[in-house]
Each structure stands twice: as structure tokens, then as C-alpha cells.
JSON list of C-alpha atoms in Angstrom, two decimals:
[
{"chain": "I", "resi": 1, "resn": "LEU", "atom": "CA", "xyz": [-7.15, 5.78, 12.85]},
{"chain": "I", "resi": 2, "resn": "ALA", "atom": "CA", "xyz": [-4.86, 2.78, 12.64]},
{"chain": "I", "resi": 3, "resn": "THR", "atom": "CA", "xyz": [-2.25, 1.66, 15.12]},
{"chain": "I", "resi": 4, "resn": "PHE", "atom": "CA", "xyz": [0.97, 0.31, 13.68]},
{"chain": "I", "resi": 5, "resn": "PHE", "atom": "CA", "xyz": [3.65, -1.79, 15.30]},
{"chain": "I", "resi": 6, "resn": "HIS", "atom": "CA", "xyz": [6.63, -1.76, 12.97]},
{"chain": "I", "resi": 7, "resn": "PRO", "atom": "CA", "xyz": [9.99, -2.40, 14.66]},
{"chain": "I", "resi": 8, "resn": "TRP", "atom": "CA", "xyz": [12.10, -0.74, 11.94]},
{"chain": "I", "resi": 9, "resn": "ARG", "atom": "CA", "xyz": [9.88, 2.27, 11.39]},
{"chain": "I", "resi": 10, "resn": "GLY", "atom": "CA", "xyz": [10.16, 3.92, 14.76]},
{"chain": "I", "resi": 11, "resn": "GLY", "atom": "CA", "xyz": [9.04, 0.90, 16.76]},
{"chain": "I", "resi": 12, "resn": "GLY", "atom": "CA", "xyz": [6.60, 0.87, 19.58]},
{"chain": "I", "resi": 13, "resn": "LEU", "atom": "CA", "xyz": [2.90, 0.20, 19.76]},
{"chain": "I", "resi": 14, "resn": "PHE", "atom": "CA", "xyz": [1.15, 3.49, 20.25]},
{"chain": "I", "resi": 15, "resn": "ILE", "atom": "CA", "xyz": [-2.45, 3.34, 21.43]},
{"chain": "I", "resi": 16, "resn": "TRP", "atom": "CA", "xyz": [-3.51, 6.62, 22.96]},
{"chain": "I", "resi": 17, "resn": "ARG", "atom": "CA", "xyz": [-7.22, 5.93, 23.32]},
{"chain": "I", "resi": 18, "resn": "MET", "atom": "CA", "xyz": [-8.36, 2.35, 22.93]},
{"chain": "I", "resi": 19, "resn": "GLU", "atom": "CA", "xyz": [-11.87, 3.38, 21.90]},
{"chain": "I", "resi": 20, "resn": "LEU", "atom": "CA", "xyz": [-10.52, 5.19, 18.82]},
{"chain": "I", "resi": 21, "resn": "VAL", "atom": "CA", "xyz": [-8.42, 2.34, 17.46]},
{"chain": "I", "resi": 22, "resn": "GLU", "atom": "CA", "xyz": [-9.81, 0.76, 14.30]},
{"chain": "I", "resi": 23, "resn": "ASP", "atom": "CA", "xyz": [-6.97, -1.54, 13.23]},
{"chain": "I", "resi": 24, "resn": "ILE", "atom": "CA", "xyz": [-3.89, -2.87, 14.92]},
{"chain": "I", "resi": 25, "resn": "VAL", "atom": "CA", "xyz": [-1.37, -3.72, 12.22]},
{"chain": "I", "resi": 26, "resn": "ILE", "atom": "CA", "xyz": [1.66, -5.77, 13.26]},
{"chain": "I", "resi": 27, "resn": "TYR", "atom": "CA", "xyz": [4.60, -6.41, 10.95]},
{"chain": "I", "resi": 28, "resn": "ALA", "atom": "CA", "xyz": [6.99, -9.32, 11.31]},
{"chain": "I", "resi": 29, "resn": "SER", "atom": "CA", "xyz": [10.27, -8.51, 13.00]},
{"chain": "I", "resi": 30, "resn": "LYS", "atom": "CA", "xyz": [12.88, -8.08, 10.27]},
{"chain": "I", "resi": 31, "resn": "LEU", "atom": "CA", "xyz": [15.64, -9.12, 12.65]},
{"chain": "I", "resi": 32, "resn": "LYS", "atom": "CA", "xyz": [13.89, -12.42, 13.41]},
{"chain": "I", "resi": 33, "resn": "LEU", "atom": "CA", "xyz": [13.17, -13.04, 9.71]},
{"chain": "I", "resi": 34, "resn": "LEU", "atom": "CA", "xyz": [16.82, -12.34, 8.92]},
{"chain": "I", "resi": 35, "resn": "GLY", "atom": "CA", "xyz": [17.91, -14.81, 11.62]},
{"chain": "I", "resi": 36, "resn": "MET", "atom": "CA", "xyz": [15.66, -17.55, 10.22]},
{"chain": "I", "resi": 37, "resn": "ALA", "atom": "CA", "xyz": [16.90, -16.85, 6.68]},
{"chain": "I", "resi": 38, "resn": "THR", "atom": "CA", "xyz": [20.48, -17.15, 7.93]},
{"chain": "I", "resi": 39, "resn": "VAL", "atom": "CA", "xyz": [19.73, -20.56, 9.48]},
{"chain": "I", "resi": 40, "resn": "CYS", "atom": "CA", "xyz": [18.15, -21.72, 6.20]},
{"chain": "I", "resi": 41, "resn": "LEU", "atom": "CA", "xyz": [21.15, -20.50, 4.23]},
{"chain": "I", "resi": 42, "resn": "ALA", "atom": "CA", "xyz": [23.55, -22.26, 6.61]},
{"chain": "I", "resi": 43, "resn": "PHE", "atom": "CA", "xyz": [21.59, -25.51, 6.19]},
{"chain": "I", "resi": 44, "resn": "GLU", "atom": "CA", "xyz": [21.77, -25.10, 2.41]},
{"chain": "I", "resi": 45, "resn": "GLY", "atom": "CA", "xyz": [25.54, -24.65, 2.71]},
{"chain": "I", "resi": 46, "resn": "PHE", "atom": "CA", "xyz": [25.66, -27.85, 4.76]},
{"chain": "I", "resi": 47, "resn": "VAL", "atom": "CA", "xyz": [23.69, -29.68, 2.04]},
{"chain": "I", "resi": 48, "resn": "ILE", "atom": "CA", "xyz": [25.93, -28.36, -0.75]},
{"chain": "I", "resi": 49, "resn": "HIS", "atom": "CA", "xyz": [29.03, -29.35, 1.21]},
{"chain": "I", "resi": 50, "resn": "PHE", "atom": "CA", "xyz": [27.86, -32.95, 1.59]},
{"chain": "I", "resi": 51, "resn": "LEU", "atom": "CA", "xyz": [26.67, -33.17, -2.00]},
{"chain": "I", "resi": 52, "resn": "ASN", "atom": "CA", "xyz": [30.13, -32.06, -3.18]},
{"chain": "I", "resi": 53, "resn": "TYR", "atom": "CA", "xyz": [32.31, -34.01, -0.72]},
{"chain": "I", "resi": 54, "resn": "GLY", "atom": "CA", "xyz": [30.06, -36.87, 0.31]},
{"chain": "I", "resi": 55, "resn": "LEU", "atom": "CA", "xyz": [29.37, -38.22, 3.75]},
{"chain": "I", "resi": 56, "resn": "PHE", "atom": "CA", "xyz": [32.09, -38.32, 6.35]},
{"chain": "I", "resi": 57, "resn": "GLU", "atom": "CA", "xyz": [33.88, -41.57, 7.11]},
{"chain": "I", "resi": 58, "resn": "GLY", "atom": "CA", "xyz": [33.80, -43.38, 10.40]},
{"chain": "I", "resi": 59, "resn": "ARG", "atom": "CA", "xyz": [31.13, -44.12, 12.93]},
{"chain": "I", "resi": 60, "resn": "ALA", "atom": "CA", "xyz": [28.42, -41.59, 13.51]},
{"chain": "I", "resi": 61, "resn": "PRO", "atom": "CA", "xyz": [25.02, -41.88, 15.09]},
{"chain": "I", "resi": 62, "resn": "PHE", "atom": "CA", "xyz": [22.14, -41.57, 12.64]},
{"chain": "I", "resi": 63, "resn": "LYS", "atom": "CA", "xyz": [24.51, -41.87, 9.67]},
{"chain": "I", "resi": 64, "resn": "GLU", "atom": "CA", "xyz": [21.94, -43.81, 7.66]},
{"chain": "I", "resi": 65, "resn": "TYR", "atom": "CA", "xyz": [19.41, -40.95, 8.03]},
{"chain": "I", "resi": 66, "resn": "ILE", "atom": "CA", "xyz": [21.72, -38.18, 6.83]},
{"chain": "I", "resi": 67, "resn": "PRO", "atom": "CA", "xyz": [21.05, -38.70, 3.06]},
{"chain": "I", "resi": 68, "resn": "PHE", "atom": "CA", "xyz": [17.29, -38.53, 3.69]},
{"chain": "I", "resi": 69, "resn": "ILE", "atom": "CA", "xyz": [17.71, -35.37, 5.76]},
{"chain": "I", "resi": 70, "resn": "LEU", "atom": "CA", "xyz": [19.83, -33.79, 3.02]},
{"chain": "I", "resi": 71, "resn": "TYR", "atom": "CA", "xyz": [17.61, -34.71, 0.08]},
{"chain": "I", "resi": 72, "resn": "ALA", "atom": "CA", "xyz": [14.33, -33.91, 1.84]},
{"chain": "I", "resi": 73, "resn": "GLY", "atom": "CA", "xyz": [15.49, -30.96, 3.92]},
{"chain": "I", "resi": 74, "resn": "GLY", "atom": "CA", "xyz": [17.48, -29.24, 1.17]},
{"chain": "I", "resi": 75, "resn": "PRO", "atom": "CA", "xyz": [14.55, -28.28, -1.05]},
{"chain": "I", "resi": 76, "resn": "VAL", "atom": "CA", "xyz": [12.32, -27.44, 1.92]},
{"chain": "I", "resi": 77, "resn": "MET", "atom": "CA", "xyz": [14.89, -25.14, 3.49]},
{"chain": "I", "resi": 78, "resn": "GLY", "atom": "CA", "xyz": [15.65, -23.63, 0.08]},
{"chain": "I", "resi": 79, "resn": "LEU", "atom": "CA", "xyz": [12.00, -22.76, -0.49]},
{"chain": "I", "resi": 80, "resn": "LEU", "atom": "CA", "xyz": [11.74, -21.41, 3.04]},
{"chain": "I", "resi": 81, "resn": "PHE", "atom": "CA", "xyz": [14.82, -19.25, 2.43]},
{"chain": "I", "resi": 82, "resn": "ILE", "atom": "CA", "xyz": [13.24, -17.83, -0.75]},
{"chain": "I", "resi": 83, "resn": "TYR", "atom": "CA", "xyz": [10.00, -17.10, 1.12]},
{"chain": "I", "resi": 84, "resn": "LEU", "atom": "CA", "xyz": [11.84, -15.39, 3.99]},
{"chain": "I", "resi": 85, "resn": "CYS", "atom": "CA", "xyz": [13.84, -13.24, 1.55]},
{"chain": "I", "resi": 86, "resn": "TYR", "atom": "CA", "xyz": [10.58, -12.29, -0.16]},
{"chain": "I", "resi": 87, "resn": "ARG", "atom": "CA", "xyz": [9.06, -11.28, 3.20]},
{"chain": "I", "resi": 88, "resn": "LEU", "atom": "CA", "xyz": [12.18, -9.23, 3.98]},
{"chain": "I", "resi": 89, "resn": "LEU", "atom": "CA", "xyz": [12.13, -7.40, 0.65]},
{"chain": "I", "resi": 90, "resn": "ARG", "atom": "CA", "xyz": [8.34, -6.91, 0.51]},
{"chain": "I", "resi": 91, "resn": "PRO", "atom": "CA", "xyz": [7.07, -6.50, 4.05]},
{"chain": "I", "resi": 92, "resn": "ARG", "atom": "CA", "xyz": [3.33, -6.99, 4.50]},
{"chain": "I", "resi": 93, "resn": "PRO", "atom": "CA", "xyz": [1.42, -6.97, 7.76]},
{"chain": "I", "resi": 94, "resn": "ALA", "atom": "CA", "xyz": [1.81, -10.29, 9.58]},
{"chain": "I", "resi": 95, "resn": "VAL", "atom": "CA", "xyz": [-1.28, -9.78, 11.72]},
{"chain": "I", "resi": 96, "resn": "VAL", "atom": "CA", "xyz": [-4.12, -7.29, 11.56]},
{"chain": "I", "resi": 97, "resn": "ILE", "atom": "CA", "xyz": [-6.59, -7.21, 14.44]},
{"chain": "I", "resi": 98, "resn": "ASN", "atom": "CA", "xyz": [-9.74, -5.13, 14.18]},
{"chain": "I", "resi": 99, "resn": "HIS", "atom": "CA", "xyz": [-13.46, -5.23, 14.95]},
{"chain": "I", "resi": 100, "resn": "GLU", "atom": "CA", "xyz": [-14.01, -7.50, 11.93]},
{"chain": "I", "resi": 101, "resn": "GLY", "atom": "CA", "xyz": [-11.63, -10.25, 13.09]},
{"chain": "I", "resi": 102, "resn": "ILE", "atom": "CA", "xyz": [-8.03, -11.42, 12.90]},
{"chain": "I", "resi": 103, "resn": "PHE", "atom": "CA", "xyz": [-6.14, -11.35, 9.61]},
{"chain": "I", "resi": 104, "resn": "ASP", "atom": "CA", "xyz": [-3.39, -13.97, 9.82]},
{"chain": "I", "resi": 105, "resn": "ASN", "atom": "CA", "xyz": [-0.52, -13.57, 7.36]},
{"chain": "I", "resi": 106, "resn": "ALA", "atom": "CA", "xyz": [2.24, -14.42, 9.84]},
{"chain": "I", "resi": 107, "resn": "SER", "atom": "CA", "xyz": [3.37, -17.59, 8.10]},
{"chain": "I", "resi": 108, "resn": "LEU", "atom": "CA", "xyz": [3.34, -19.24, 4.71]},
{"chain": "I", "resi": 109, "resn": "LEU", "atom": "CA", "xyz": [0.12, -21.01, 5.71]},
{"chain": "I", "resi": 110, "resn": "GLY", "atom": "CA", "xyz": [-1.61, -17.98, 7.19]},
{"chain": "I", "resi": 111, "resn": "ALA", "atom": "CA", "xyz": [-5.39, -18.33, 7.28]},
{"chain": "I", "resi": 112, "resn": "GLY", "atom": "CA", "xyz": [-6.22, -14.85, 6.06]},
{"chain": "I", "resi": 113, "resn": "LEU", "atom": "CA", "xyz": [-9.21, -13.12, 7.62]},
{"chain": "I", "resi": 114, "resn": "ILE", "atom": "CA", "xyz": [-11.03, -15.08, 10.30]},
{"chain": "I", "resi": 115, "resn": "ARG", "atom": "CA", "xyz": [-14.07, -13.13, 11.46]},
{"chain": "I", "resi": 116, "resn": "TRP", "atom": "CA", "xyz": [-14.91, -12.94, 15.17]},
{"chain": "I", "resi": 117, "resn": "GLU", "atom": "CA", "xyz": [-18.18, -14.83, 14.66]},
{"chain": "I", "resi": 118, "resn": "GLU", "atom": "CA", "xyz": [-16.17, -17.67, 13.06]},
{"chain": "I", "resi": 119, "resn": "ILE", "atom": "CA", "xyz": [-13.83, -17.96, 16.06]},
{"chain": "I", "resi": 120, "resn": "LYS", "atom": "CA", "xyz": [-14.72, -20.35, 18.85]},
{"chain": "I", "resi": 121, "resn": "SER", "atom": "CA", "xyz": [-11.69, -19.57, 21.02]},
{"chain": "I", "resi": 122, "resn": "VAL", "atom": "CA", "xyz": [-8.34, -17.78, 20.98]},
{"chain": "I", "resi": 123, "resn": "PHE", "atom": "CA", "xyz": [-5.59, -18.79, 23.40]},
{"chain": "I", "resi": 124, "resn": "THR", "atom": "CA", "xyz": [-1.82, -19.09, 23.79]},
{"chain": "I", "resi": 125, "resn": "TYR", "atom": "CA", "xyz": [0.17, -22.26, 24.20]},
{"chain": "I", "resi": 126, "resn": "LYS", "atom": "CA", "xyz": [3.75, -23.48, 23.83]},
{"chain": "I", "resi": 127, "resn": "VAL", "atom": "CA", "xyz": [5.18, -25.38, 20.86]},
{"chain": "I", "resi": 128, "resn": "MET", "atom": "CA", "xyz": [8.77, -26.50, 21.44]},
{"chain": "I", "resi": 129, "resn": "ASN", "atom": "CA", "xyz": [9.18, -23.80, 24.10]},
{"chain": "I", "resi": 130, "resn": "HIS", "atom": "CA", "xyz": [7.88, -21.06, 21.74]},
{"chain": "I", "resi": 131, "resn": "SER", "atom": "CA", "xyz": [4.70, -19.23, 22.58]},
{"chain": "I", "resi": 132, "resn": "VAL", "atom": "CA", "xyz": [2.05, -19.20, 19.83]},
{"chain": "I", "resi": 133, "resn": "LEU", "atom": "CA", "xyz": [-1.46, -17.84, 19.48]},
{"chain": "I", "resi": 134, "resn": "GLY", "atom": "CA", "xyz": [-3.93, -20.61, 18.65]},
{"chain": "I", "resi": 135, "resn": "ILE", "atom": "CA", "xyz": [-7.25, -20.01, 16.95]},
{"chain": "I", "resi": 136, "resn": "ILE", "atom": "CA", "xyz": [-10.03, -22.60, 17.00]},
{"chain": "I", "resi": 137, "resn": "PRO", "atom": "CA", "xyz": [-12.80, -21.81, 14.50]},
{"chain": "I", "resi": 138, "resn": "VAL", "atom": "CA", "xyz": [-16.46, -22.66, 14.92]},
{"chain": "I", "resi": 139, "resn": "ASP", "atom": "CA", "xyz": [-16.45, -24.45, 11.55]},
{"chain": "I", "resi": 140, "resn": "LEU", "atom": "CA", "xyz": [-12.99, -25.46, 10.33]},
{"chain": "I", "resi": 141, "resn": "GLU", "atom": "CA", "xyz": [-14.16, -26.60, 6.89]},
{"chain": "I", "resi": 142, "resn": "THR", "atom": "CA", "xyz": [-15.65, -23.19, 6.05]},
{"chain": "I", "resi": 143, "resn": "ILE", "atom": "CA", "xyz": [-12.33, -21.44, 6.62]},
{"chain": "I", "resi": 144, "resn": "VAL", "atom": "CA", "xyz": [-10.27, -24.16, 4.92]},
{"chain": "I", "resi": 145, "resn": "ALA", "atom": "CA", "xyz": [-12.56, -23.97, 1.88]},
{"chain": "I", "resi": 146, "resn": "ARG", "atom": "CA", "xyz": [-11.59, -20.29, 1.42]},
{"chain": "I", "resi": 147, "resn": "GLN", "atom": "CA", "xyz": [-7.88, -21.15, 1.20]},
{"chain": "I", "resi": 148, "resn": "SER", "atom": "CA", "xyz": [-5.86, -21.83, -1.95]},
{"chain": "I", "resi": 149, "resn": "GLY", "atom": "CA", "xyz": [-5.35, -25.41, -3.08]},
{"chain": "I", "resi": 150, "resn": "ILE", "atom": "CA", "xyz": [-1.87, -25.76, -1.58]},
{"chain": "I", "resi": 151, "resn": "LYS", "atom": "CA", "xyz": [-2.98, -24.34, 1.77]},
{"chain": "I", "resi": 152, "resn": "ARG", "atom": "CA", "xyz": [-5.96, -26.72, 1.83]},
{"chain": "I", "resi": 153, "resn": "PHE", "atom": "CA", "xyz": [-3.56, -29.60, 1.15]},
{"chain": "I", "resi": 154, "resn": "PHE", "atom": "CA", "xyz": [-1.27, -28.64, 4.04]},
{"chain": "I", "resi": 155, "resn": "PHE", "atom": "CA", "xyz": [-4.20, -28.04, 6.43]},
{"chain": "I", "resi": 156, "resn": "ARG", "atom": "CA", "xyz": [-5.48, -31.53, 5.69]},
{"chain": "I", "resi": 157, "resn": "MET", "atom": "CA", "xyz": [-1.97, -32.99, 6.09]},
{"chain": "I", "resi": 158, "resn": "GLY", "atom": "CA", "xyz": [-1.60, -31.28, 9.48]},
{"chain": "I", "resi": 159, "resn": "LYS", "atom": "CA", "xyz": [-4.99, -32.47, 10.71]},
{"chain": "I", "resi": 160, "resn": "GLY", "atom": "CA", "xyz": [-3.50, -35.64, 12.20]},
{"chain": "I", "resi": 161, "resn": "LEU", "atom": "CA", "xyz": [-0.89, -33.75, 14.20]},
{"chain": "I", "resi": 162, "resn": "ASP", "atom": "CA", "xyz": [-1.48, -33.35, 17.90]},
{"chain": "I", "resi": 163, "resn": "SER", "atom": "CA", "xyz": [-2.05, -29.59, 17.81]},
{"chain": "I", "resi": 164, "resn": "PRO", "atom": "CA", "xyz": [-4.49, -27.82, 20.13]},
{"chain": "I", "resi": 165, "resn": "ALA", "atom": "CA", "xyz": [-5.47, -25.33, 17.40]},
{"chain": "I", "resi": 166, "resn": "PRO", "atom": "CA", "xyz": [-5.70, -25.64, 13.61]},
{"chain": "I", "resi": 167, "resn": "PHE", "atom": "CA", "xyz": [-4.62, -22.03, 13.03]},
{"chain": "I", "resi": 168, "resn": "VAL", "atom": "CA", "xyz": [-1.47, -20.79, 14.72]},
{"chain": "I", "resi": 169, "resn": "ILE", "atom": "CA", "xyz": [0.18, -17.39, 14.74]},
{"chain": "I", "resi": 170, "resn": "PRO", "atom": "CA", "xyz": [3.80, -17.87, 15.80]},
{"chain": "I", "resi": 171, "resn": "GLY", "atom": "CA", "xyz": [5.06, -15.37, 18.30]},
{"chain": "I", "resi": 172, "resn": "SER", "atom": "CA", "xyz": [8.63, -16.10, 17.21]},
{"chain": "I", "resi": 173, "resn": "ILE", "atom": "CA", "xyz": [8.47, -13.81, 14.15]},
{"chain": "I", "resi": 174, "resn": "LEU", "atom": "CA", "xyz": [6.45, -11.04, 15.74]},
{"chain": "I", "resi": 175, "resn": "PRO", "atom": "CA", "xyz": [7.97, -8.12, 17.63]},
{"chain": "I", "resi": 176, "resn": "MET", "atom": "CA", "xyz": [5.67, -8.94, 20.57]},
{"chain": "I", "resi": 177, "resn": "SER", "atom": "CA", "xyz": [4.84, -12.06, 22.52]},
{"chain": "I", "resi": 178, "resn": "ALA", "atom": "CA", "xyz": [1.81, -14.21, 21.80]},
{"chain": "I", "resi": 179, "resn": "GLU", "atom": "CA", "xyz": [0.43, -13.23, 25.21]},
{"chain": "I", "resi": 180, "resn": "GLU", "atom": "CA", "xyz": [0.50, -9.53, 24.26]},
{"chain": "I", "resi": 181, "resn": "LEU", "atom": "CA", "xyz": [-1.18, -10.39, 20.96]},
{"chain": "I", "resi": 182, "resn": "LEU", "atom": "CA", "xyz": [-3.89, -12.28, 22.86]},
{"chain": "I", "resi": 183, "resn": "THR", "atom": "CA", "xyz": [-4.50, -9.21, 25.06]},
{"chain": "I", "resi": 184, "resn": "LEU", "atom": "CA", "xyz": [-5.01, -7.07, 21.94]},
{"chain": "I", "resi": 185, "resn": "ALA", "atom": "CA", "xyz": [-7.31, -9.70, 20.41]},
{"chain": "I", "resi": 186, "resn": "LYS", "atom": "CA", "xyz": [-9.43, -9.84, 23.57]},
{"chain": "I", "resi": 187, "resn": "TYR", "atom": "CA", "xyz": [-9.97, -6.08, 23.36]},
{"chain": "I", "resi": 188, "resn": "PHE", "atom": "CA", "xyz": [-11.55, -6.35, 19.90]},
{"chain": "I", "resi": 189, "resn": "ARG", "atom": "CA", "xyz": [-13.53, -9.50, 20.52]},
{"chain": "I", "resi": 190, "resn": "VAL", "atom": "CA", "xyz": [-16.85, -8.36, 21.85]}
]
């Protein structure tokens, strides 16, 4: 018995008897993914406009930073747009919670399966006024070693950031809040 939360396939999280639930499978909200893809596409249009017509004349704050923002942000937002379109066309579960652990595939840098015995703590916190689910592992290096080379690179790059948790599941793309996700995770964590 699996419980699915898929907003475009009937919606709703149906759990009739909690003791019978084996997996809770949560898909990313297509509406939220579509909104983020639209923002990325608008930024790409902004970049193309300035590459074709140049920078505007006159005084403007931060004018000297605009070329850096365009040349660095253009490829990043373009890759993010491609990834979001891929997630829209080929939906996969963003989060799976079961008795084995939490499977994180909610973002490009999702950690994959983190077993309950590998998790030190799970909690929610705010990042730029968005609620996220943070996961602190018992041994970070063990989980990072299981990741692909590019994910290991980004995990090491993000190590210096002032983040309370190394693994984060953003509530902004899920059809439920991070607090509701934490409640479901607490049920399975024995």
C-alpha cells in the first residue's frame, strides 16, 4: 500500500490507516515548477535583450555589476530552465518517505536515499522567508561519498555557507508545507 500526493492526479493526501502505509510519495507541484520556469525564461529574455541592445544609458545604481549578472546569471538560469522543463515533462517523485528513510529528489542536488539510522535530526527552518526541511546526517561524508561527482563538488562548495543543515528539501516546490512534511517524517522515524 502506497500513499500518493500528486496535485494533478486527483490531488489530496489520502491516509486511511497510518499503520498500513508503506510509502508516502510526494510529487513536485507542476504549477510551482511552471512558475519557476517562467521566471527563468523571463530572465533569459532580459539577458537576450541586453546582449542585443546593450546596456541602457544614464545613471543607474549597480550599473557596473549588470554585465557580470548577465554573463554569469544567463547560463545558470538557462540550465535551470532546462532542468525545470525536464521535471515538468518527466515527473518523478520529489520526496519519498517510508520506514527505510527519506528519499530526497526535490532539487537538482537532492541527496537520494538517507536512511533513518544515518539521520541525526530533521527540522524545519526559514530561508529567505521560505520554509524548508533540513536534514542533518550522523556522518556527512558517508552520504556525500554516495553522490555523483558534480553533486559532491556542489556539496563541498556549499559547506562554507551559513546553513543549519547540509541537506535541504525546499517546501516551495512541494504541494505541502515543510511543516506537514516534517509531521509525516516523524511518523516513520521510530
